[in-house]
PDB file of C-alpha atoms in Angstrom:
ATOM      1  CA  MET A   1     -80.107 -38.092 124.686  1.00 92.00           C
ATOM      2  CA  VAL A   2     -79.534 -38.024 120.914  1.00 97.00           C
ATOM      3  CA  LYS A   3     -82.278 -36.148 119.057  1.00 97.00           C
ATOM      4  CA  ILE A   4     -83.277 -37.813 115.804  1.00 98.00           C
ATOM      5  CA  TYR A   5     -85.276 -36.223 112.988  1.00 98.00           C
ATOM      6  CA  PHE A   6     -86.981 -38.975 110.989  1.00 98.00           C
ATOM      7  CA  CYS A   7     -88.355 -38.133 107.504  1.00 98.00           C
ATOM      8  CA  GLY A   8     -90.992 -40.133 105.647  1.00 98.00           C
ATOM      9  CA  SER A   9     -93.648 -39.405 103.052  1.00 97.00           C
ATOM     10  CA  ILE A  10     -97.022 -37.980 104.183  1.00 96.00           C
ATOM     11  CA  ARG A  11     -98.921 -36.392 101.266  1.00 94.00           C
ATOM     12  CA  GLY A  12     -96.650 -38.149  98.721  1.00 95.00           C
ATOM     13  CA  GLY A  13     -98.141 -41.520  99.774  1.00 95.00           C
ATOM     14  CA  ARG A  14     -98.508 -43.598 102.948  1.00 96.00           C
ATOM     15  CA  GLU A  15     -97.897 -47.087 101.522  1.00 95.00           C
ATOM     16  CA  LEU A  16     -94.807 -47.594 103.694  1.00 96.00           C
ATOM     17  CA  ALA A  17     -96.334 -46.201 106.930  1.00 96.00           C
ATOM     18  CA  SER A  18     -95.966 -49.509 108.791  1.00 96.00           C
ATOM     19  CA  GLY A  19     -92.287 -49.576 107.807  1.00 97.00           C
ATOM     20  CA  TYR A  20     -91.835 -46.003 109.099  1.00 98.00           C
ATOM     21  CA  ARG A  21     -93.412 -47.136 112.383  1.00 97.00           C
ATOM     22  CA  GLU A  22     -90.928 -50.002 112.709  1.00 98.00           C
ATOM     23  CA  ILE A  23     -87.933 -47.737 111.893  1.00 98.00           C
ATOM     24  CA  ILE A  24     -89.131 -45.153 114.451  1.00 98.00           C
ATOM     25  CA  ARG A  25     -89.417 -47.938 117.048  1.00 98.00           C
ATOM     26  CA  ILE A  26     -85.823 -49.049 116.393  1.00 98.00           C
ATOM     27  CA  LEU A  27     -84.555 -45.425 116.459  1.00 98.00           C
ATOM     28  CA  GLY A  28     -86.404 -44.912 119.765  1.00 97.00           C
ATOM     29  CA  GLU A  29     -84.120 -47.502 121.388  1.00 97.00           C
ATOM     30  CA  SER A  30     -81.110 -45.198 120.822  1.00 96.00           C
ATOM     31  CA  GLY A  31     -82.522 -41.688 121.103  1.00 97.00           C
ATOM     32  CA  LYS A  32     -85.515 -39.381 121.022  1.00 97.00           C
ATOM     33  CA  VAL A  33     -87.382 -39.320 117.691  1.00 98.00           C
ATOM     34  CA  LEU A  34     -88.747 -35.771 117.318  1.00 98.00           C
ATOM     35  CA  THR A  35     -91.077 -36.708 114.443  1.00 97.00           C
ATOM     36  CA  GLU A  36     -92.526 -39.920 115.841  1.00 94.00           C
ATOM     37  CA  HIS A  37     -96.057 -38.995 114.658  1.00 94.00           C
ATOM     38  CA  LEU A  38     -94.847 -39.999 111.156  1.00 95.00           C
ATOM     39  CA  GLY A  39     -95.609 -43.635 111.923  1.00 94.00           C
ATOM     40  CA  ASN A  40     -99.169 -42.868 113.001  1.00 94.00           C
ATOM     41  CA  ASP A  41    -101.897 -41.980 110.465  1.00 95.00           C
ATOM     42  CA  GLN A  42    -104.336 -40.917 113.181  1.00 95.00           C
ATOM     43  CA  LYS A  43    -101.871 -38.431 114.736  1.00 94.00           C
ATOM     44  CA  ILE A  44    -101.024 -37.022 111.291  1.00 95.00           C
ATOM     45  CA  LYS A  45    -104.722 -36.445 110.565  1.00 93.00           C
ATOM     46  CA  GLU A  46    -105.278 -34.713 113.908  1.00 92.00           C
ATOM     47  CA  LYS A  47    -102.293 -32.377 113.469  1.00 88.00           C
ATOM     48  CA  ASP A  48    -103.260 -31.691 109.870  1.00 87.00           C
ATOM     49  CA  ALA A  49    -106.737 -30.623 110.967  1.00 91.00           C
ATOM     50  CA  LEU A  50    -105.395 -28.328 113.680  1.00 95.00           C
ATOM     51  CA  MET A  51    -102.348 -26.747 112.043  1.00 96.00           C
ATOM     52  CA  ALA A  52    -101.887 -24.594 108.937  1.00 97.00           C
ATOM     53  CA  ASP A  53     -99.168 -25.608 106.445  1.00 97.00           C
ATOM     54  CA  ARG A  54     -96.998 -22.701 107.598  1.00 98.00           C
ATOM     55  CA  GLU A  55     -97.206 -23.906 111.226  1.00 97.00           C
ATOM     56  CA  ILE A  56     -96.371 -27.491 110.194  1.00 97.00           C
ATOM     57  CA  HIS A  57     -93.394 -26.251 108.157  1.00 98.00           C
ATOM     58  CA  ASP A  58     -92.043 -24.009 110.896  1.00 98.00           C
ATOM     59  CA  ARG A  59     -92.412 -26.602 113.671  1.00 97.00           C
ATOM     60  CA  ASP A  60     -90.770 -29.318 111.552  1.00 97.00           C
ATOM     61  CA  LEU A  61     -87.916 -27.016 110.500  1.00 98.00           C
ATOM     62  CA  GLU A  62     -87.364 -26.086 114.157  1.00 98.00           C
ATOM     63  CA  TRP A  63     -87.116 -29.790 115.028  1.00 98.00           C
ATOM     64  CA  LEU A  64     -84.741 -30.326 112.096  1.00 98.00           C
ATOM     65  CA  VAL A  65     -82.449 -27.531 113.307  1.00 98.00           C
ATOM     66  CA  GLU A  66     -82.602 -28.859 116.874  1.00 97.00           C
ATOM     67  CA  SER A  67     -81.836 -32.473 115.881  1.00 98.00           C
ATOM     68  CA  ASP A  68     -78.426 -34.154 116.110  1.00 97.00           C
ATOM     69  CA  LEU A  69     -78.969 -36.327 113.056  1.00 98.00           C
ATOM     70  CA  VAL A  70     -81.455 -37.092 110.305  1.00 98.00           C
ATOM     71  CA  VAL A  71     -82.734 -40.481 109.117  1.00 98.00           C
ATOM     72  CA  ALA A  72     -84.852 -40.354 105.944  1.00 98.00           C
ATOM     73  CA  GLU A  73     -86.854 -43.173 104.374  1.00 98.00           C
ATOM     74  CA  VAL A  74     -86.538 -42.394 100.654  1.00 98.00           C
ATOM     75  CA  THR A  75     -88.383 -45.230  98.914  1.00 98.00           C
ATOM     76  CA  VAL A  76     -91.649 -43.344  98.285  1.00 98.00           C
ATOM     77  CA  PRO A  77     -90.991 -40.162  96.241  1.00 98.00           C
ATOM     78  CA  SER A  78     -91.866 -37.172  98.421  1.00 98.00           C
ATOM     79  CA  LEU A  79     -91.302 -33.439  98.026  1.00 98.00           C
ATOM     80  CA  GLY A  80     -91.252 -32.946 101.805  1.00 98.00           C
ATOM     81  CA  VAL A  81     -88.591 -35.617 102.375  1.00 98.00           C
ATOM     82  CA  GLY A  82     -86.419 -34.205  99.571  1.00 98.00           C
ATOM     83  CA  TYR A  83     -86.851 -30.666 100.957  1.00 98.00           C
ATOM     84  CA  GLU A  84     -85.906 -31.804 104.472  1.00 98.00           C
ATOM     85  CA  ILE A  85     -82.772 -33.561 103.175  1.00 98.00           C
ATOM     86  CA  GLY A  86     -81.764 -30.398 101.295  1.00 98.00           C
ATOM     87  CA  ARG A  87     -82.281 -28.208 104.370  1.00 98.00           C
ATOM     88  CA  ALA A  88     -80.522 -30.781 106.622  1.00 98.00           C
ATOM     89  CA  ILE A  89     -77.445 -30.416 104.387  1.00 98.00           C
ATOM     90  CA  GLN A  90     -77.688 -26.623 104.741  1.00 98.00           C
ATOM     91  CA  TYR A  91     -77.586 -27.063 108.540  1.00 98.00           C
ATOM     92  CA  ARG A  92     -74.738 -29.602 108.291  1.00 97.00           C
ATOM     93  CA  LYS A  93     -76.638 -32.484 109.868  1.00 98.00           C
ATOM     94  CA  PRO A  94     -75.463 -36.066 109.345  1.00 98.00           C
ATOM     95  CA  VAL A  95     -78.074 -37.651 107.006  1.00 98.00           C
ATOM     96  CA  LEU A  96     -78.766 -41.361 106.495  1.00 98.00           C
ATOM     97  CA  CYS A  97     -81.137 -42.233 103.614  1.00 98.00           C
ATOM     98  CA  LEU A  98     -82.813 -45.655 103.713  1.00 98.00           C
ATOM     99  CA  PHE A  99     -83.955 -47.143 100.402  1.00 98.00           C
ATOM    100  CA  ARG A 100     -86.011 -50.327 100.127  1.00 98.00           C
ATOM    101  CA  GLU A 101     -84.442 -52.214  97.255  1.00 96.00           C
ATOM    102  CA  ASN A 102     -87.382 -54.578  96.648  1.00 94.00           C
ATOM    103  CA  ALA A 103     -90.066 -51.914  96.157  1.00 94.00           C
ATOM    104  CA  GLY A 104     -89.643 -51.547  92.385  1.00 94.00           C
ATOM    105  CA  LYS A 105     -88.566 -47.889  92.632  1.00 95.00           C
ATOM    106  CA  ARG A 106     -85.492 -46.063  91.400  1.00 96.00           C
ATOM    107  CA  LEU A 107     -83.886 -43.598  93.778  1.00 98.00           C
ATOM    108  CA  SER A 108     -83.464 -39.971  92.613  1.00 98.00           C
ATOM    109  CA  ALA A 109     -79.971 -39.198  91.301  1.00 98.00           C
ATOM    110  CA  MET A 110     -79.988 -36.073  93.501  1.00 98.00           C
ATOM    111  CA  ILE A 111     -80.164 -38.304  96.589  1.00 98.00           C
ATOM    112  CA  ALA A 112     -78.208 -41.345  95.336  1.00 98.00           C
ATOM    113  CA  GLY A 113     -75.489 -39.031  94.009  1.00 98.00           C
ATOM    114  CA  SER A 114     -75.309 -36.499  96.847  1.00 98.00           C
ATOM    115  CA  PRO A 115     -71.901 -36.529  98.575  1.00 98.00           C
ATOM    116  CA  ASP A 116     -73.534 -35.018 101.693  1.00 98.00           C
ATOM    117  CA  VAL A 117     -75.743 -37.988 102.562  1.00 98.00           C
ATOM    118  CA  GLU A 118     -75.170 -41.678 103.214  1.00 98.00           C
ATOM    119  CA  VAL A 119     -77.489 -44.066 101.340  1.00 98.00           C
ATOM    120  CA  TYR A 120     -78.244 -47.543 102.701  1.00 98.00           C
ATOM    121  CA  GLN A 121     -80.320 -50.142 100.873  1.00 98.00           C
ATOM    122  CA  TYR A 122     -82.430 -52.659 102.776  1.00 98.00           C
ATOM    123  CA  VAL A 123     -85.148 -55.263 102.340  1.00 97.00           C
ATOM    124  CA  GLU A 124     -87.095 -55.314 105.621  1.00 96.00           C
ATOM    125  CA  PRO A 125     -87.097 -52.652 108.391  1.00 96.00           C
ATOM    126  CA  GLY A 126     -86.143 -55.397 110.848  1.00 93.00           C
ATOM    127  CA  ASP A 127     -82.788 -55.680 109.002  1.00 95.00           C
ATOM    128  CA  LEU A 128     -81.912 -52.073 109.880  1.00 98.00           C
ATOM    129  CA  LYS A 129     -81.176 -52.480 113.594  1.00 98.00           C
ATOM    130  CA  GLU A 130     -77.417 -52.795 113.366  1.00 97.00           C
ATOM    131  CA  LYS A 131     -77.006 -50.085 110.713  1.00 98.00           C
ATOM    132  CA  LEU A 132     -79.131 -47.571 112.621  1.00 98.00           C
ATOM    133  CA  LYS A 133     -77.301 -48.180 115.890  1.00 97.00           C
ATOM    134  CA  GLU A 134     -73.941 -47.796 114.143  1.00 97.00           C
ATOM    135  CA  PHE A 135     -75.002 -44.544 112.408  1.00 98.00           C
ATOM    136  CA  ILE A 136     -76.364 -43.072 115.629  1.00 97.00           C
ATOM    137  CA  SER A 137     -73.408 -44.020 117.819  1.00 95.00           C
ATOM    138  CA  ARG A 138     -70.891 -42.770 115.228  1.00 95.00           C
ATOM    139  CA  ASN A 139     -72.612 -39.393 114.959  1.00 95.00           C
ATOM    140  CA  ALA A 140     -73.517 -39.070 118.620  1.00 85.00           C
ATOM    141  CA  ALA A 141     -69.816 -39.532 119.406  1.00 71.00           C
ATOM    142  CA  ARG A 142     -68.931 -36.821 116.895  1.00 69.00           C
ATOM    143  CA  ARG A 143     -71.436 -34.506 118.585  1.00 64.00           C
ATOM    144  CA  ILE A 144     -69.811 -34.931 122.005  1.00 52.00           C
ATOM    145  CA  CYS A 145     -66.231 -34.434 120.793  1.00 47.00           C
TER     146      CYS A 145
ATOM    147  CA  MET B   1     -79.450 -13.206  79.984  1.00 92.00           C
ATOM    148  CA  VAL B   2     -81.303 -14.532  83.030  1.00 97.00           C
ATOM    149  CA  LYS B   3     -80.306 -18.099  83.909  1.00 97.00           C
ATOM    150  CA  ILE B   4     -83.249 -20.237  84.980  1.00 98.00           C
ATOM    151  CA  TYR B   5     -83.045 -23.573  86.808  1.00 98.00           C
ATOM    152  CA  PHE B   6     -86.222 -25.542  86.112  1.00 98.00           C
ATOM    153  CA  CYS B   7     -87.067 -28.531  88.366  1.00 98.00           C
ATOM    154  CA  GLY B   8     -89.434 -31.364  87.469  1.00 98.00           C
ATOM    155  CA  SER B   9     -89.792 -35.012  88.403  1.00 97.00           C
ATOM    156  CA  ILE B  10     -87.662 -37.610  86.612  1.00 96.00           C
ATOM    157  CA  ARG B  11     -87.529 -40.906  88.539  1.00 94.00           C
ATOM    158  CA  GLY B  12     -90.547 -39.875  90.673  1.00 95.00           C
ATOM    159  CA  GLY B  13     -92.768 -40.107  87.568  1.00 95.00           C
ATOM    160  CA  ARG B  14     -92.974 -38.567  84.092  1.00 96.00           C
ATOM    161  CA  GLU B  15     -96.753 -38.143  83.768  1.00 95.00           C
ATOM    162  CA  LEU B  16     -96.445 -34.344  83.453  1.00 96.00           C
ATOM    163  CA  ALA B  17     -93.488 -34.366  81.013  1.00 96.00           C
ATOM    164  CA  SER B  18     -95.460 -32.605  78.267  1.00 96.00           C
ATOM    165  CA  GLY B  19     -96.391 -29.889  80.772  1.00 97.00           C
ATOM    166  CA  TYR B  20     -92.706 -29.472  81.740  1.00 98.00           C
ATOM    167  CA  ARG B  21     -91.913 -29.071  78.036  1.00 97.00           C
ATOM    168  CA  GLU B  22     -94.483 -26.308  77.679  1.00 98.00           C
ATOM    169  CA  ILE B  23     -93.243 -24.487  80.814  1.00 98.00           C
ATOM    170  CA  ILE B  24     -89.621 -24.727  79.592  1.00 98.00           C
ATOM    171  CA  ARG B  25     -90.726 -23.284  76.242  1.00 98.00           C
ATOM    172  CA  ILE B  26     -92.386 -20.297  77.961  1.00 98.00           C
ATOM    173  CA  LEU B  27     -89.355 -19.764  80.259  1.00 98.00           C
ATOM    174  CA  GLY B  28     -87.076 -19.876  77.201  1.00 97.00           C
ATOM    175  CA  GLU B  29     -88.756 -16.695  75.902  1.00 97.00           C
ATOM    176  CA  SER B  30     -87.371 -14.747  78.889  1.00 96.00           C
ATOM    177  CA  GLY B  31     -84.067 -16.431  79.691  1.00 97.00           C
ATOM    178  CA  LYS B  32     -81.780 -19.426  79.362  1.00 97.00           C
ATOM    179  CA  VAL B  33     -83.168 -22.648  80.883  1.00 98.00           C
ATOM    180  CA  LEU B  34     -80.143 -24.582  82.156  1.00 98.00           C
ATOM    181  CA  THR B  35     -82.132 -27.815  82.663  1.00 97.00           C
ATOM    182  CA  GLU B  36     -84.049 -27.858  79.398  1.00 94.00           C
ATOM    183  CA  HIS B  37     -83.469 -31.631  78.968  1.00 94.00           C
ATOM    184  CA  LEU B  38     -86.199 -32.083  81.635  1.00 95.00           C
ATOM    185  CA  GLY B  39     -88.864 -31.766  78.979  1.00 94.00           C
ATOM    186  CA  ASN B  40     -87.292 -34.458  76.798  1.00 95.00           C
ATOM    187  CA  ASP B  41     -87.486 -38.166  77.726  1.00 95.00           C
ATOM    188  CA  GLN B  42     -84.962 -39.152  75.063  1.00 95.00           C
ATOM    189  CA  LYS B  43     -82.329 -36.700  76.316  1.00 94.00           C
ATOM    190  CA  ILE B  44     -82.908 -37.833  79.923  1.00 95.00           C
ATOM    191  CA  LYS B  45     -82.359 -41.473  78.896  1.00 93.00           C
ATOM    192  CA  GLU B  46     -79.175 -40.631  77.018  1.00 93.00           C
ATOM    193  CA  LYS B  47     -77.683 -38.665  79.905  1.00 88.00           C
ATOM    194  CA  ASP B  48     -78.773 -41.310  82.387  1.00 87.00           C
ATOM    195  CA  ALA B  49     -76.946 -43.977  80.379  1.00 92.00           C
ATOM    196  CA  LEU B  50     -73.765 -41.901  80.157  1.00 95.00           C
ATOM    197  CA  MET B  51     -73.519 -40.326  83.612  1.00 96.00           C
ATOM    198  CA  ALA B  52     -73.230 -41.777  87.118  1.00 97.00           C
ATOM    199  CA  ASP B  53     -75.632 -40.442  89.780  1.00 97.00           C
ATOM    200  CA  ARG B  54     -72.784 -38.500  91.379  1.00 98.00           C
ATOM    201  CA  GLU B  55     -72.021 -36.752  88.082  1.00 97.00           C
ATOM    202  CA  ILE B  56     -75.711 -35.926  87.531  1.00 97.00           C
ATOM    203  CA  HIS B  57     -75.963 -34.530  91.072  1.00 98.00           C
ATOM    204  CA  ASP B  58     -72.813 -32.432  90.816  1.00 98.00           C
ATOM    205  CA  ARG B  59     -73.638 -30.994  87.389  1.00 97.00           C
ATOM    206  CA  ASP B  60     -77.204 -30.149  88.445  1.00 97.00           C
ATOM    207  CA  LEU B  61     -76.046 -28.566  91.703  1.00 98.00           C
ATOM    208  CA  GLU B  62     -73.498 -26.497  89.777  1.00 98.00           C
ATOM    209  CA  TRP B  63     -76.298 -25.246  87.489  1.00 98.00           C
ATOM    210  CA  LEU B  64     -78.455 -24.503  90.537  1.00 98.00           C
ATOM    211  CA  VAL B  65     -75.684 -22.416  92.126  1.00 98.00           C
ATOM    212  CA  GLU B  66     -75.058 -20.630  88.814  1.00 97.00           C
ATOM    213  CA  SER B  67     -78.753 -19.846  88.199  1.00 97.00           C
ATOM    214  CA  ASP B  68     -80.458 -16.509  88.922  1.00 97.00           C
ATOM    215  CA  LEU B  69     -83.783 -18.072  89.833  1.00 98.00           C
ATOM    216  CA  VAL B  70     -85.527 -21.411  90.236  1.00 98.00           C
ATOM    217  CA  VAL B  71     -88.899 -22.523  88.854  1.00 98.00           C
ATOM    218  CA  ALA B  72     -90.130 -25.892  90.182  1.00 98.00           C
ATOM    219  CA  GLU B  73     -93.130 -27.884  88.973  1.00 98.00           C
ATOM    220  CA  VAL B  74     -94.322 -29.531  92.217  1.00 98.00           C
ATOM    221  CA  THR B  75     -97.442 -31.469  91.234  1.00 98.00           C
ATOM    222  CA  VAL B  76     -95.768 -34.903  90.972  1.00 98.00           C
ATOM    223  CA  PRO B  77     -94.100 -35.844  94.304  1.00 98.00           C
ATOM    224  CA  SER B  78     -90.354 -36.045  93.706  1.00 98.00           C
ATOM    225  CA  LEU B  79     -87.380 -36.369  96.044  1.00 98.00           C
ATOM    226  CA  GLY B  80     -85.097 -34.611  93.570  1.00 98.00           C
ATOM    227  CA  VAL B  81     -87.398 -31.593  93.187  1.00 98.00           C
ATOM    228  CA  GLY B  82     -87.794 -31.304  96.983  1.00 98.00           C
ATOM    229  CA  TYR B  83     -84.019 -31.591  97.437  1.00 98.00           C
ATOM    230  CA  GLU B  84     -83.357 -28.906  94.797  1.00 98.00           C
ATOM    231  CA  ILE B  85     -85.853 -26.529  96.446  1.00 98.00           C
ATOM    232  CA  GLY B  86     -84.155 -27.079  99.835  1.00 98.00           C
ATOM    233  CA  ARG B  87     -80.695 -26.431  98.362  1.00 98.00           C
ATOM    234  CA  ALA B  88     -81.994 -23.405  96.376  1.00 98.00           C
ATOM    235  CA  ILE B  89     -83.104 -21.866  99.690  1.00 98.00           C
ATOM    236  CA  GLN B  90     -79.632 -22.555 101.108  1.00 98.00           C
ATOM    237  CA  TYR B  91     -78.148 -20.582  98.195  1.00 98.00           C
ATOM    238  CA  ARG B  92     -80.791 -17.810  98.581  1.00 97.00           C
ATOM    239  CA  LYS B  93     -82.276 -18.220  95.124  1.00 98.00           C
ATOM    240  CA  PRO B  94     -85.748 -16.870  94.378  1.00 98.00           C
ATOM    241  CA  VAL B  95     -87.991 -19.976  94.038  1.00 98.00           C
ATOM    242  CA  LEU B  96     -91.367 -20.209  92.301  1.00 98.00           C
ATOM    243  CA  CYS B  97     -93.291 -23.481  92.806  1.00 98.00           C
ATOM    244  CA  LEU B  98     -96.008 -24.313  90.278  1.00 98.00           C
ATOM    245  CA  PHE B  99     -98.811 -26.612  91.431  1.00 98.00           C
ATOM    246  CA  ARG B 100    -101.488 -27.992  89.097  1.00 98.00           C
ATOM    247  CA  GLU B 101    -104.701 -27.692  91.069  1.00 96.00           C
ATOM    248  CA  ASN B 102    -106.731 -30.118  88.942  1.00 94.00           C
ATOM    249  CA  ALA B 103    -104.390 -33.137  89.237  1.00 94.00           C
ATOM    250  CA  GLY B 104    -105.962 -34.637  92.363  1.00 94.00           C
ATOM    251  CA  LYS B 105    -102.798 -34.190  94.442  1.00 95.00           C
ATOM    252  CA  ARG B 106    -102.182 -32.425  97.738  1.00 96.00           C
ATOM    253  CA  LEU B 107     -99.027 -30.314  97.961  1.00 98.00           C
ATOM    254  CA  SER B 108     -96.529 -31.107 100.740  1.00 98.00           C
ATOM    255  CA  ALA B 109     -96.880 -28.835 103.789  1.00 98.00           C
ATOM    256  CA  MET B 110     -93.094 -28.331 103.668  1.00 98.00           C
ATOM    257  CA  ILE B 111     -93.485 -26.631 100.264  1.00 98.00           C
ATOM    258  CA  ALA B 112     -96.930 -25.033 100.695  1.00 98.00           C
ATOM    259  CA  GLY B 113     -95.871 -23.713 104.115  1.00 98.00           C
ATOM    260  CA  SER B 114     -92.314 -22.621 103.331  1.00 98.00           C
ATOM    261  CA  PRO B 115     -91.838 -18.855 103.742  1.00 98.00           C
ATOM    262  CA  ASP B 116     -88.835 -19.023 101.395  1.00 98.00           C
ATOM    263  CA  VAL B 117     -90.732 -20.030  98.256  1.00 98.00           C
ATOM    264  CA  GLU B 118     -93.643 -18.623  96.308  1.00 98.00           C
ATOM    265  CA  VAL B 119     -96.399 -21.118  95.394  1.00 98.00           C
ATOM    266  CA  TYR B 120     -98.641 -20.542  92.376  1.00 98.00           C
ATOM    267  CA  GLN B 121    -101.576 -22.771  91.453  1.00 98.00           C
ATOM    268  CA  TYR B 122    -102.603 -23.267  87.837  1.00 98.00           C
ATOM    269  CA  VAL B 123    -104.758 -25.392  85.558  1.00 97.00           C
ATOM    270  CA  GLU B 124    -102.981 -25.481  82.184  1.00 96.00           C
ATOM    271  CA  PRO B 125     -99.314 -24.614  81.435  1.00 96.00           C
ATOM    272  CA  GLY B 126    -100.575 -22.139  78.818  1.00 93.00           C
ATOM    273  CA  ASP B 127    -102.090 -20.076  81.683  1.00 95.00           C
ATOM    274  CA  LEU B 128     -98.627 -19.527  83.195  1.00 98.00           C
ATOM    275  CA  LYS B 129     -97.224 -17.054  80.658  1.00 98.00           C
ATOM    276  CA  GLU B 130     -98.013 -13.858  82.523  1.00 97.00           C
ATOM    277  CA  LYS B 131     -97.029 -15.229  85.961  1.00 98.00           C
ATOM    278  CA  LEU B 132     -93.677 -16.555  84.702  1.00 98.00           C
ATOM    279  CA  LYS B 133     -92.791 -13.315  82.953  1.00 97.00           C
ATOM    280  CA  GLU B 134     -93.701 -11.317  86.078  1.00 97.00           C
ATOM    281  CA  PHE B 135     -91.624 -13.608  88.346  1.00 98.00           C
ATOM    282  CA  ILE B 136     -88.621 -13.481  86.036  1.00 97.00           C
ATOM    283  CA  SER B 137     -88.684  -9.725  85.453  1.00 95.00           C
ATOM    284  CA  ARG B 138     -89.157  -8.995  89.182  1.00 95.00           C
ATOM    285  CA  ASN B 139     -86.189 -11.178  90.141  1.00 95.00           C
ATOM    286  CA  ALA B 140     -84.011 -10.256  87.166  1.00 85.00           C
ATOM    287  CA  ALA B 141     -84.422  -6.605  88.228  1.00 71.00           C
ATOM    288  CA  ARG B 142     -83.428  -7.497  91.791  1.00 69.00           C
ATOM    289  CA  ARG B 143     -80.311  -9.209  90.436  1.00 64.00           C
ATOM    290  CA  ILE B 144     -79.161  -6.118  88.544  1.00 53.00           C
ATOM    291  CA  CYS B 145     -79.777  -3.677  91.445  1.00 48.00           C
TER     292      CYS B 145
END
């Protein structure tokens, strides 16, 4: 089963949490989402109370290294999401960045201009089904070859 | 002369721009700041109007690779700053992250918990003089050895 690392903002702001949840649900139809707690505020709070920052970092980085591909929601500016994209490039993971074009934000030039990631603009998470399936099947095939 | 790559938020938000300017000024006493436009809104606008995102990314990444050390202001959540920190780790640069403790923010666990960066909390940019000089001289010495 394809292992997917999903990135979304936590301490940078949770205003798109319901969108993350919907994206994680769609990704779950094609593979295993290692970071599925990202759609769930309650689970984030519980883990945050139990784990030190170093433990959170090391567990997430382990998942990132273990994953077959990375899908990042990049609408809400987030240091963690940017860091994970940078490290994903280091580990040569395929990276898809999803940017909500109707949220009144402007995407960082370091993400929009990076030749090592694919950026896809969307309006509603429900519109992402086809794109996500295509990205996963293209990269899952590459993994097997 | 020590080459310093300074990171600060651009499209993520410019509320700390005057602080970036002050940090760049202090860094300039000990080395060459490759990204000194980060303190200057007018220069950012001019470059933004002239350069495509891909050009901005490639020039900044080239500076990052060329630099001896990286100093990142991480108070304002920013995808670009997170990305640059992740890539700096890939290129084994010494990274100092500066976090303003009185800004009502909570630092990402991926930065606060990363064993590959040093995090330093401060109140006013003026308080950073000694810390910045110590970080630069320690890592400049390492570079020469």
